[in-house]
Amino acid sequence: MPQMMNRSEPEMIAAILAGEIQLFHELIRPYERSVYIMALSYMKNEADAEDVAQEATVRAFRKLSSFRAESKFSTWLISITLNEARTRLRRQVLVRMESLEQLLDEDTRLSPALLRDWREIPSEAIERDEVRKLIQQAVDQLPDMYREVFLLRDVEEFSINEAAEALKISIPSVKVRLHRARSMLQKQLAPQLRLVNRPPKRKLLPWL
């Protein structure tokens, strides 16, 4: 086991592709939290996030032979996670639309719950205190294109290059989207945080 743990990522990937598939769990272990957080940021509930994280892991294993060392393995894994989350959301939206169409065809009164925008469902999985709850809700309400950049850069601490590669966008786009995400959060949170007796911790929002 010690020899196994001392292997570098390229060595572990080579060994997995050569048949030592038991190493795959050790390979992804350092990135499980990041994968789950990115999945949760899209799916908004723990069960769906766990499903996305699991499916992304399976896909990464199946596609491992296509991984190229030009990028970090973590960046490649996050990219797979984002793609899986987006695909899952598209399927959910289609199902909801089909369900609504069926109700309309049946001339049934629509329930307001069915019409609620799924993007507005708050995430309660990582709340810690009143300030953290406000921040989490504000991040959840960001449009996808801004939220994913904010999470990669300010939460997961990806470099600009890594974020651009994971999202398959240009470096200037990462910078612009991150700036807009921070501005949107600042505009929304500043009035709310003034109402909180204790001030926000700088480590949570150092750019406010």
JSON list of C-alpha atoms in Angstrom, two decimals:
[
{"chain": "A", "resi": 1, "resn": "MET", "atom": "CA", "xyz": [0.00, 0.00, 0.00]},
{"chain": "A", "resi": 2, "resn": "PRO", "atom": "CA", "xyz": [2.73, 2.61, 0.77]},
{"chain": "A", "resi": 3, "resn": "GLN", "atom": "CA", "xyz": [4.24, 2.02, -2.65]},
{"chain": "A", "resi": 4, "resn": "MET", "atom": "CA", "xyz": [0.81, 2.54, -4.17]},
{"chain": "A", "resi": 5, "resn": "MET", "atom": "CA", "xyz": [0.26, 5.83, -2.33]},
{"chain": "A", "resi": 6, "resn": "ASN", "atom": "CA", "xyz": [3.67, 7.22, -3.33]},
{"chain": "A", "resi": 7, "resn": "ARG", "atom": "CA", "xyz": [2.91, 7.04, -7.03]},
{"chain": "A", "resi": 8, "resn": "SER", "atom": "CA", "xyz": [2.42, 10.28, -8.92]},
{"chain": "A", "resi": 9, "resn": "GLU", "atom": "CA", "xyz": [-0.84, 10.93, -10.78]},
{"chain": "A", "resi": 10, "resn": "PRO", "atom": "CA", "xyz": [0.65, 10.06, -14.20]},
{"chain": "A", "resi": 11, "resn": "GLU", "atom": "CA", "xyz": [2.05, 6.83, -12.74]},
{"chain": "A", "resi": 12, "resn": "MET", "atom": "CA", "xyz": [-1.28, 5.95, -11.17]},
{"chain": "A", "resi": 13, "resn": "ILE", "atom": "CA", "xyz": [-3.16, 6.64, -14.41]},
{"chain": "A", "resi": 14, "resn": "ALA", "atom": "CA", "xyz": [-0.72, 4.50, -16.35]},
{"chain": "A", "resi": 15, "resn": "ALA", "atom": "CA", "xyz": [-1.10, 1.69, -13.81]},
{"chain": "A", "resi": 16, "resn": "ILE", "atom": "CA", "xyz": [-4.90, 1.90, -13.93]},
{"chain": "A", "resi": 17, "resn": "LEU", "atom": "CA", "xyz": [-4.88, 1.71, -17.72]},
{"chain": "A", "resi": 18, "resn": "ALA", "atom": "CA", "xyz": [-2.55, -1.28, -17.43]},
{"chain": "A", "resi": 19, "resn": "GLY", "atom": "CA", "xyz": [-5.09, -3.12, -15.30]},
{"chain": "A", "resi": 20, "resn": "GLU", "atom": "CA", "xyz": [-4.65, -1.96, -11.70]},
{"chain": "A", "resi": 21, "resn": "ILE", "atom": "CA", "xyz": [-8.18, -0.56, -11.57]},
{"chain": "A", "resi": 22, "resn": "GLN", "atom": "CA", "xyz": [-8.23, -0.63, -7.76]},
{"chain": "A", "resi": 23, "resn": "LEU", "atom": "CA", "xyz": [-6.03, 2.50, -7.89]},
{"chain": "A", "resi": 24, "resn": "PHE", "atom": "CA", "xyz": [-8.79, 4.59, -9.41]},
{"chain": "A", "resi": 25, "resn": "HIS", "atom": "CA", "xyz": [-10.38, 5.38, -6.06]},
{"chain": "A", "resi": 26, "resn": "GLU", "atom": "CA", "xyz": [-7.04, 6.67, -4.75]},
{"chain": "A", "resi": 27, "resn": "LEU", "atom": "CA", "xyz": [-6.69, 8.77, -7.88]},
{"chain": "A", "resi": 28, "resn": "ILE", "atom": "CA", "xyz": [-10.00, 10.57, -7.44]},
{"chain": "A", "resi": 29, "resn": "ARG", "atom": "CA", "xyz": [-10.05, 10.71, -3.62]},
{"chain": "A", "resi": 30, "resn": "PRO", "atom": "CA", "xyz": [-8.47, 14.22, -3.39]},
{"chain": "A", "resi": 31, "resn": "TYR", "atom": "CA", "xyz": [-11.11, 15.63, -5.75]},
{"chain": "A", "resi": 32, "resn": "GLU", "atom": "CA", "xyz": [-14.29, 14.06, -4.39]},
{"chain": "A", "resi": 33, "resn": "ARG", "atom": "CA", "xyz": [-15.23, 17.20, -2.45]},
{"chain": "A", "resi": 34, "resn": "SER", "atom": "CA", "xyz": [-14.75, 19.46, -5.47]},
{"chain": "A", "resi": 35, "resn": "VAL", "atom": "CA", "xyz": [-16.79, 17.16, -7.69]},
{"chain": "A", "resi": 36, "resn": "TYR", "atom": "CA", "xyz": [-19.64, 17.08, -5.17]},
{"chain": "A", "resi": 37, "resn": "ILE", "atom": "CA", "xyz": [-19.65, 20.86, -4.63]},
{"chain": "A", "resi": 38, "resn": "MET", "atom": "CA", "xyz": [-19.81, 21.53, -8.36]},
{"chain": "A", "resi": 39, "resn": "ALA", "atom": "CA", "xyz": [-22.61, 18.99, -8.77]},
{"chain": "A", "resi": 40, "resn": "LEU", "atom": "CA", "xyz": [-24.52, 20.50, -5.83]},
{"chain": "A", "resi": 41, "resn": "SER", "atom": "CA", "xyz": [-24.19, 24.00, -7.24]},
{"chain": "A", "resi": 42, "resn": "TYR", "atom": "CA", "xyz": [-26.19, 22.86, -10.25]},
{"chain": "A", "resi": 43, "resn": "MET", "atom": "CA", "xyz": [-28.59, 20.28, -8.88]},
{"chain": "A", "resi": 44, "resn": "LYS", "atom": "CA", "xyz": [-29.57, 22.15, -5.69]},
{"chain": "A", "resi": 45, "resn": "ASN", "atom": "CA", "xyz": [-30.22, 19.01, -3.64]},
{"chain": "A", "resi": 46, "resn": "GLU", "atom": "CA", "xyz": [-27.96, 16.39, -2.13]},
{"chain": "A", "resi": 47, "resn": "ALA", "atom": "CA", "xyz": [-29.53, 13.32, -3.74]},
{"chain": "A", "resi": 48, "resn": "ASP", "atom": "CA", "xyz": [-29.21, 14.62, -7.30]},
{"chain": "A", "resi": 49, "resn": "ALA", "atom": "CA", "xyz": [-25.74, 15.99, -6.58]},
{"chain": "A", "resi": 50, "resn": "GLU", "atom": "CA", "xyz": [-24.61, 12.57, -5.35]},
{"chain": "A", "resi": 51, "resn": "ASP", "atom": "CA", "xyz": [-26.02, 10.96, -8.50]},
{"chain": "A", "resi": 52, "resn": "VAL", "atom": "CA", "xyz": [-24.18, 13.43, -10.71]},
{"chain": "A", "resi": 53, "resn": "ALA", "atom": "CA", "xyz": [-20.94, 12.98, -8.79]},
{"chain": "A", "resi": 54, "resn": "GLN", "atom": "CA", "xyz": [-21.23, 9.20, -9.04]},
{"chain": "A", "resi": 55, "resn": "GLU", "atom": "CA", "xyz": [-21.99, 9.28, -12.76]},
{"chain": "A", "resi": 56, "resn": "ALA", "atom": "CA", "xyz": [-19.14, 11.72, -13.40]},
{"chain": "A", "resi": 57, "resn": "THR", "atom": "CA", "xyz": [-16.77, 9.38, -11.57]},
{"chain": "A", "resi": 58, "resn": "VAL", "atom": "CA", "xyz": [-17.93, 6.42, -13.64]},
{"chain": "A", "resi": 59, "resn": "ARG", "atom": "CA", "xyz": [-17.55, 8.39, -16.86]},
{"chain": "A", "resi": 60, "resn": "ALA", "atom": "CA", "xyz": [-14.07, 9.50, -15.84]},
{"chain": "A", "resi": 61, "resn": "PHE", "atom": "CA", "xyz": [-13.08, 5.87, -15.28]},
{"chain": "A", "resi": 62, "resn": "ARG", "atom": "CA", "xyz": [-14.50, 4.79, -18.63]},
{"chain": "A", "resi": 63, "resn": "LYS", "atom": "CA", "xyz": [-12.85, 7.69, -20.46]},
{"chain": "A", "resi": 64, "resn": "LEU", "atom": "CA", "xyz": [-9.53, 7.60, -18.62]},
{"chain": "A", "resi": 65, "resn": "SER", "atom": "CA", "xyz": [-7.70, 6.38, -21.72]},
{"chain": "A", "resi": 66, "resn": "SER", "atom": "CA", "xyz": [-8.73, 9.63, -23.47]},
{"chain": "A", "resi": 67, "resn": "PHE", "atom": "CA", "xyz": [-7.18, 11.82, -20.77]},
{"chain": "A", "resi": 68, "resn": "ARG", "atom": "CA", "xyz": [-4.25, 13.86, -22.04]},
{"chain": "A", "resi": 69, "resn": "ALA", "atom": "CA", "xyz": [-1.59, 15.16, -19.69]},
{"chain": "A", "resi": 70, "resn": "GLU", "atom": "CA", "xyz": [-1.71, 18.64, -21.24]},
{"chain": "A", "resi": 71, "resn": "SER", "atom": "CA", "xyz": [-4.23, 19.50, -18.52]},
{"chain": "A", "resi": 72, "resn": "LYS", "atom": "CA", "xyz": [-4.52, 18.57, -14.85]},
{"chain": "A", "resi": 73, "resn": "PHE", "atom": "CA", "xyz": [-6.53, 15.48, -14.02]},
{"chain": "A", "resi": 74, "resn": "SER", "atom": "CA", "xyz": [-8.62, 17.56, -11.58]},
{"chain": "A", "resi": 75, "resn": "THR", "atom": "CA", "xyz": [-9.52, 20.02, -14.33]},
{"chain": "A", "resi": 76, "resn": "TRP", "atom": "CA", "xyz": [-10.54, 17.19, -16.64]},
{"chain": "A", "resi": 77, "resn": "LEU", "atom": "CA", "xyz": [-12.63, 15.57, -13.89]},
{"chain": "A", "resi": 78, "resn": "ILE", "atom": "CA", "xyz": [-14.45, 18.82, -13.07]},
{"chain": "A", "resi": 79, "resn": "SER", "atom": "CA", "xyz": [-15.20, 19.33, -16.76]},
{"chain": "A", "resi": 80, "resn": "ILE", "atom": "CA", "xyz": [-16.84, 15.90, -16.89]},
{"chain": "A", "resi": 81, "resn": "THR", "atom": "CA", "xyz": [-18.84, 16.75, -13.77]},
{"chain": "A", "resi": 82, "resn": "LEU", "atom": "CA", "xyz": [-20.11, 20.01, -15.26]},
{"chain": "A", "resi": 83, "resn": "ASN", "atom": "CA", "xyz": [-21.14, 18.28, -18.46]},
{"chain": "A", "resi": 84, "resn": "GLU", "atom": "CA", "xyz": [-23.01, 15.58, -16.55]},
{"chain": "A", "resi": 85, "resn": "ALA", "atom": "CA", "xyz": [-24.81, 18.16, -14.37]},
{"chain": "A", "resi": 86, "resn": "ARG", "atom": "CA", "xyz": [-25.85, 20.20, -17.39]},
{"chain": "A", "resi": 87, "resn": "THR", "atom": "CA", "xyz": [-27.10, 17.11, -19.17]},
{"chain": "A", "resi": 88, "resn": "ARG", "atom": "CA", "xyz": [-29.07, 16.02, -16.09]},
{"chain": "A", "resi": 89, "resn": "LEU", "atom": "CA", "xyz": [-30.68, 19.45, -15.77]},
{"chain": "A", "resi": 90, "resn": "ARG", "atom": "CA", "xyz": [-31.66, 19.52, -19.43]},
{"chain": "A", "resi": 91, "resn": "ARG", "atom": "CA", "xyz": [-33.38, 16.15, -19.00]},
{"chain": "A", "resi": 92, "resn": "GLN", "atom": "CA", "xyz": [-35.21, 17.39, -15.90]},
{"chain": "A", "resi": 93, "resn": "VAL", "atom": "CA", "xyz": [-36.44, 20.49, -17.70]},
{"chain": "A", "resi": 94, "resn": "LEU", "atom": "CA", "xyz": [-37.71, 18.39, -20.60]},
{"chain": "A", "resi": 95, "resn": "VAL", "atom": "CA", "xyz": [-39.55, 16.07, -18.24]},
{"chain": "A", "resi": 96, "resn": "ARG", "atom": "CA", "xyz": [-41.15, 19.03, -16.46]},
{"chain": "A", "resi": 97, "resn": "MET", "atom": "CA", "xyz": [-42.19, 20.58, -19.77]},
{"chain": "A", "resi": 98, "resn": "GLU", "atom": "CA", "xyz": [-43.70, 17.31, -20.95]},
{"chain": "A", "resi": 99, "resn": "SER", "atom": "CA", "xyz": [-45.58, 16.95, -17.67]},
{"chain": "A", "resi": 100, "resn": "LEU", "atom": "CA", "xyz": [-46.99, 20.46, -17.98]},
{"chain": "A", "resi": 101, "resn": "GLU", "atom": "CA", "xyz": [-48.01, 19.83, -21.58]},
{"chain": "A", "resi": 102, "resn": "GLN", "atom": "CA", "xyz": [-49.88, 16.72, -20.49]},
{"chain": "A", "resi": 103, "resn": "LEU", "atom": "CA", "xyz": [-51.70, 18.69, -17.81]},
{"chain": "A", "resi": 104, "resn": "LEU", "atom": "CA", "xyz": [-52.65, 21.36, -20.33]},
{"chain": "A", "resi": 105, "resn": "ASP", "atom": "CA", "xyz": [-53.93, 18.72, -22.73]},
{"chain": "A", "resi": 106, "resn": "GLU", "atom": "CA", "xyz": [-56.04, 17.26, -19.94]},
{"chain": "A", "resi": 107, "resn": "ASP", "atom": "CA", "xyz": [-57.36, 20.74, -19.07]},
{"chain": "A", "resi": 108, "resn": "THR", "atom": "CA", "xyz": [-56.24, 20.30, -15.49]},
{"chain": "A", "resi": 109, "resn": "ARG", "atom": "CA", "xyz": [-55.66, 23.23, -13.17]},
{"chain": "A", "resi": 110, "resn": "LEU", "atom": "CA", "xyz": [-51.92, 23.79, -12.81]},
{"chain": "A", "resi": 111, "resn": "SER", "atom": "CA", "xyz": [-50.42, 23.72, -9.36]},
{"chain": "A", "resi": 112, "resn": "PRO", "atom": "CA", "xyz": [-48.14, 26.70, -8.56]},
{"chain": "A", "resi": 113, "resn": "ALA", "atom": "CA", "xyz": [-45.57, 24.20, -7.26]},
{"chain": "A", "resi": 114, "resn": "LEU", "atom": "CA", "xyz": [-45.24, 22.73, -10.74]},
{"chain": "A", "resi": 115, "resn": "LEU", "atom": "CA", "xyz": [-44.49, 26.13, -12.22]},
{"chain": "A", "resi": 116, "resn": "ARG", "atom": "CA", "xyz": [-41.81, 27.07, -9.72]},
{"chain": "A", "resi": 117, "resn": "ASP", "atom": "CA", "xyz": [-38.46, 27.71, -11.37]},
{"chain": "A", "resi": 118, "resn": "TRP", "atom": "CA", "xyz": [-36.11, 24.88, -10.35]},
{"chain": "A", "resi": 119, "resn": "ARG", "atom": "CA", "xyz": [-33.22, 27.36, -10.25]},
{"chain": "A", "resi": 120, "resn": "GLU", "atom": "CA", "xyz": [-34.84, 29.13, -7.30]},
{"chain": "A", "resi": 121, "resn": "ILE", "atom": "CA", "xyz": [-34.87, 26.08, -5.02]},
{"chain": "A", "resi": 122, "resn": "PRO", "atom": "CA", "xyz": [-32.40, 26.99, -2.21]},
{"chain": "A", "resi": 123, "resn": "SER", "atom": "CA", "xyz": [-29.58, 24.66, -1.25]},
{"chain": "A", "resi": 124, "resn": "GLU", "atom": "CA", "xyz": [-29.47, 23.82, 2.46]},
{"chain": "A", "resi": 125, "resn": "ALA", "atom": "CA", "xyz": [-26.68, 21.27, 2.30]},
{"chain": "A", "resi": 126, "resn": "ILE", "atom": "CA", "xyz": [-23.76, 23.50, 3.27]},
{"chain": "A", "resi": 127, "resn": "GLU", "atom": "CA", "xyz": [-25.34, 26.20, 5.48]},
{"chain": "A", "resi": 128, "resn": "ARG", "atom": "CA", "xyz": [-23.39, 26.92, 8.65]},
{"chain": "A", "resi": 129, "resn": "ASP", "atom": "CA", "xyz": [-24.72, 30.19, 10.12]},
{"chain": "A", "resi": 130, "resn": "GLU", "atom": "CA", "xyz": [-26.86, 33.18, 9.17]},
{"chain": "A", "resi": 131, "resn": "VAL", "atom": "CA", "xyz": [-24.19, 34.89, 7.11]},
{"chain": "A", "resi": 132, "resn": "ARG", "atom": "CA", "xyz": [-23.15, 31.71, 5.31]},
{"chain": "A", "resi": 133, "resn": "LYS", "atom": "CA", "xyz": [-26.80, 31.03, 4.51]},
{"chain": "A", "resi": 134, "resn": "LEU", "atom": "CA", "xyz": [-27.20, 34.46, 2.91]},
{"chain": "A", "resi": 135, "resn": "ILE", "atom": "CA", "xyz": [-24.06, 33.96, 0.87]},
{"chain": "A", "resi": 136, "resn": "GLN", "atom": "CA", "xyz": [-25.04, 30.47, -0.26]},
{"chain": "A", "resi": 137, "resn": "GLN", "atom": "CA", "xyz": [-28.49, 31.63, -1.35]},
{"chain": "A", "resi": 138, "resn": "ALA", "atom": "CA", "xyz": [-27.00, 34.53, -3.27]},
{"chain": "A", "resi": 139, "resn": "VAL", "atom": "CA", "xyz": [-24.51, 32.25, -5.04]},
{"chain": "A", "resi": 140, "resn": "ASP", "atom": "CA", "xyz": [-27.31, 29.83, -5.90]},
{"chain": "A", "resi": 141, "resn": "GLN", "atom": "CA", "xyz": [-29.25, 32.62, -7.58]},
{"chain": "A", "resi": 142, "resn": "LEU", "atom": "CA", "xyz": [-26.40, 33.59, -9.88]},
{"chain": "A", "resi": 143, "resn": "PRO", "atom": "CA", "xyz": [-26.90, 32.61, -13.52]},
{"chain": "A", "resi": 144, "resn": "ASP", "atom": "CA", "xyz": [-25.07, 29.38, -14.33]},
{"chain": "A", "resi": 145, "resn": "MET", "atom": "CA", "xyz": [-22.36, 31.06, -16.40]},
{"chain": "A", "resi": 146, "resn": "TYR", "atom": "CA", "xyz": [-21.37, 33.29, -13.47]},
{"chain": "A", "resi": 147, "resn": "ARG", "atom": "CA", "xyz": [-21.93, 30.81, -10.65]},
{"chain": "A", "resi": 148, "resn": "GLU", "atom": "CA", "xyz": [-19.68, 28.14, -12.12]},
{"chain": "A", "resi": 149, "resn": "VAL", "atom": "CA", "xyz": [-16.80, 30.60, -12.60]},
{"chain": "A", "resi": 150, "resn": "PHE", "atom": "CA", "xyz": [-17.23, 31.96, -9.08]},
{"chain": "A", "resi": 151, "resn": "LEU", "atom": "CA", "xyz": [-17.20, 28.47, -7.56]},
{"chain": "A", "resi": 152, "resn": "LEU", "atom": "CA", "xyz": [-14.13, 27.35, -9.49]},
{"chain": "A", "resi": 153, "resn": "ARG", "atom": "CA", "xyz": [-12.10, 30.49, -8.79]},
{"chain": "A", "resi": 154, "resn": "ASP", "atom": "CA", "xyz": [-13.19, 31.69, -5.34]},
{"chain": "A", "resi": 155, "resn": "VAL", "atom": "CA", "xyz": [-14.32, 28.45, -3.71]},
{"chain": "A", "resi": 156, "resn": "GLU", "atom": "CA", "xyz": [-12.24, 25.70, -5.30]},
{"chain": "A", "resi": 157, "resn": "GLU", "atom": "CA", "xyz": [-9.36, 28.12, -5.99]},
{"chain": "A", "resi": 158, "resn": "PHE", "atom": "CA", "xyz": [-8.72, 27.02, -9.55]},
{"chain": "A", "resi": 159, "resn": "SER", "atom": "CA", "xyz": [-6.28, 29.20, -11.44]},
{"chain": "A", "resi": 160, "resn": "ILE", "atom": "CA", "xyz": [-7.70, 31.31, -14.27]},
{"chain": "A", "resi": 161, "resn": "ASN", "atom": "CA", "xyz": [-6.16, 28.94, -16.80]},
{"chain": "A", "resi": 162, "resn": "GLU", "atom": "CA", "xyz": [-7.61, 25.88, -15.06]},
{"chain": "A", "resi": 163, "resn": "ALA", "atom": "CA", "xyz": [-11.07, 27.44, -14.82]},
{"chain": "A", "resi": 164, "resn": "ALA", "atom": "CA", "xyz": [-10.98, 28.39, -18.50]},
{"chain": "A", "resi": 165, "resn": "GLU", "atom": "CA", "xyz": [-9.97, 24.87, -19.44]},
{"chain": "A", "resi": 166, "resn": "ALA", "atom": "CA", "xyz": [-12.60, 23.21, -17.26]},
{"chain": "A", "resi": 167, "resn": "LEU", "atom": "CA", "xyz": [-15.37, 25.42, -18.63]},
{"chain": "A", "resi": 168, "resn": "LYS", "atom": "CA", "xyz": [-14.00, 25.44, -22.19]},
{"chain": "A", "resi": 169, "resn": "ILE", "atom": "CA", "xyz": [-14.05, 29.23, -22.42]},
{"chain": "A", "resi": 170, "resn": "SER", "atom": "CA", "xyz": [-11.34, 31.85, -22.92]},
{"chain": "A", "resi": 171, "resn": "ILE", "atom": "CA", "xyz": [-9.26, 33.36, -20.14]},
{"chain": "A", "resi": 172, "resn": "PRO", "atom": "CA", "xyz": [-10.74, 36.86, -20.74]},
{"chain": "A", "resi": 173, "resn": "SER", "atom": "CA", "xyz": [-14.22, 35.32, -20.41]},
{"chain": "A", "resi": 174, "resn": "VAL", "atom": "CA", "xyz": [-13.28, 33.84, -17.05]},
{"chain": "A", "resi": 175, "resn": "LYS", "atom": "CA", "xyz": [-12.09, 37.25, -15.83]},
{"chain": "A", "resi": 176, "resn": "VAL", "atom": "CA", "xyz": [-15.20, 39.05, -17.07]},
{"chain": "A", "resi": 177, "resn": "ARG", "atom": "CA", "xyz": [-17.61, 36.48, -15.66]},
{"chain": "A", "resi": 178, "resn": "LEU", "atom": "CA", "xyz": [-15.84, 36.39, -12.30]},
{"chain": "A", "resi": 179, "resn": "HIS", "atom": "CA", "xyz": [-15.96, 40.19, -12.05]},
{"chain": "A", "resi": 180, "resn": "ARG", "atom": "CA", "xyz": [-19.67, 40.21, -12.88]},
{"chain": "A", "resi": 181, "resn": "ALA", "atom": "CA", "xyz": [-20.37, 37.40, -10.43]},
{"chain": "A", "resi": 182, "resn": "ARG", "atom": "CA", "xyz": [-18.63, 39.27, -7.62]},
{"chain": "A", "resi": 183, "resn": "SER", "atom": "CA", "xyz": [-20.42, 42.49, -8.52]},
{"chain": "A", "resi": 184, "resn": "MET", "atom": "CA", "xyz": [-23.81, 40.78, -8.55]},
{"chain": "A", "resi": 185, "resn": "LEU", "atom": "CA", "xyz": [-23.12, 39.16, -5.18]},
{"chain": "A", "resi": 186, "resn": "GLN", "atom": "CA", "xyz": [-21.91, 42.41, -3.68]},
{"chain": "A", "resi": 187, "resn": "LYS", "atom": "CA", "xyz": [-25.01, 44.26, -4.88]},
{"chain": "A", "resi": 188, "resn": "GLN", "atom": "CA", "xyz": [-27.35, 41.64, -3.47]},
{"chain": "A", "resi": 189, "resn": "LEU", "atom": "CA", "xyz": [-25.55, 40.90, -0.22]},
{"chain": "A", "resi": 190, "resn": "ALA", "atom": "CA", "xyz": [-24.49, 44.35, 0.95]},
{"chain": "A", "resi": 191, "resn": "PRO", "atom": "CA", "xyz": [-27.99, 45.47, 2.08]},
{"chain": "A", "resi": 192, "resn": "GLN", "atom": "CA", "xyz": [-28.73, 42.09, 3.72]},
{"chain": "A", "resi": 193, "resn": "LEU", "atom": "CA", "xyz": [-25.43, 41.89, 5.56]},
{"chain": "A", "resi": 194, "resn": "ARG", "atom": "CA", "xyz": [-26.05, 45.33, 7.09]},
{"chain": "A", "resi": 195, "resn": "LEU", "atom": "CA", "xyz": [-29.11, 43.84, 8.81]},
{"chain": "A", "resi": 196, "resn": "VAL", "atom": "CA", "xyz": [-27.08, 41.06, 10.37]},
{"chain": "A", "resi": 197, "resn": "ASN", "atom": "CA", "xyz": [-25.83, 41.96, 13.84]},
{"chain": "A", "resi": 198, "resn": "ARG", "atom": "CA", "xyz": [-22.43, 40.42, 13.29]},
{"chain": "A", "resi": 199, "resn": "PRO", "atom": "CA", "xyz": [-20.36, 41.57, 10.30]},
{"chain": "A", "resi": 200, "resn": "PRO", "atom": "CA", "xyz": [-19.46, 39.11, 7.52]},
{"chain": "A", "resi": 201, "resn": "LYS", "atom": "CA", "xyz": [-16.18, 37.27, 7.88]},
{"chain": "A", "resi": 202, "resn": "ARG", "atom": "CA", "xyz": [-13.61, 38.60, 5.46]},
{"chain": "A", "resi": 203, "resn": "LYS", "atom": "CA", "xyz": [-12.44, 35.11, 4.56]},
{"chain": "A", "resi": 204, "resn": "LEU", "atom": "CA", "xyz": [-15.89, 34.37, 3.16]},
{"chain": "A", "resi": 205, "resn": "LEU", "atom": "CA", "xyz": [-16.16, 37.45, 0.95]},
{"chain": "A", "resi": 206, "resn": "PRO", "atom": "CA", "xyz": [-12.80, 39.22, 0.87]},
{"chain": "A", "resi": 207, "resn": "TRP", "atom": "CA", "xyz": [-13.83, 41.28, -2.15]},
{"chain": "A", "resi": 208, "resn": "LEU", "atom": "CA", "xyz": [-16.91, 42.91, -0.55]}
]
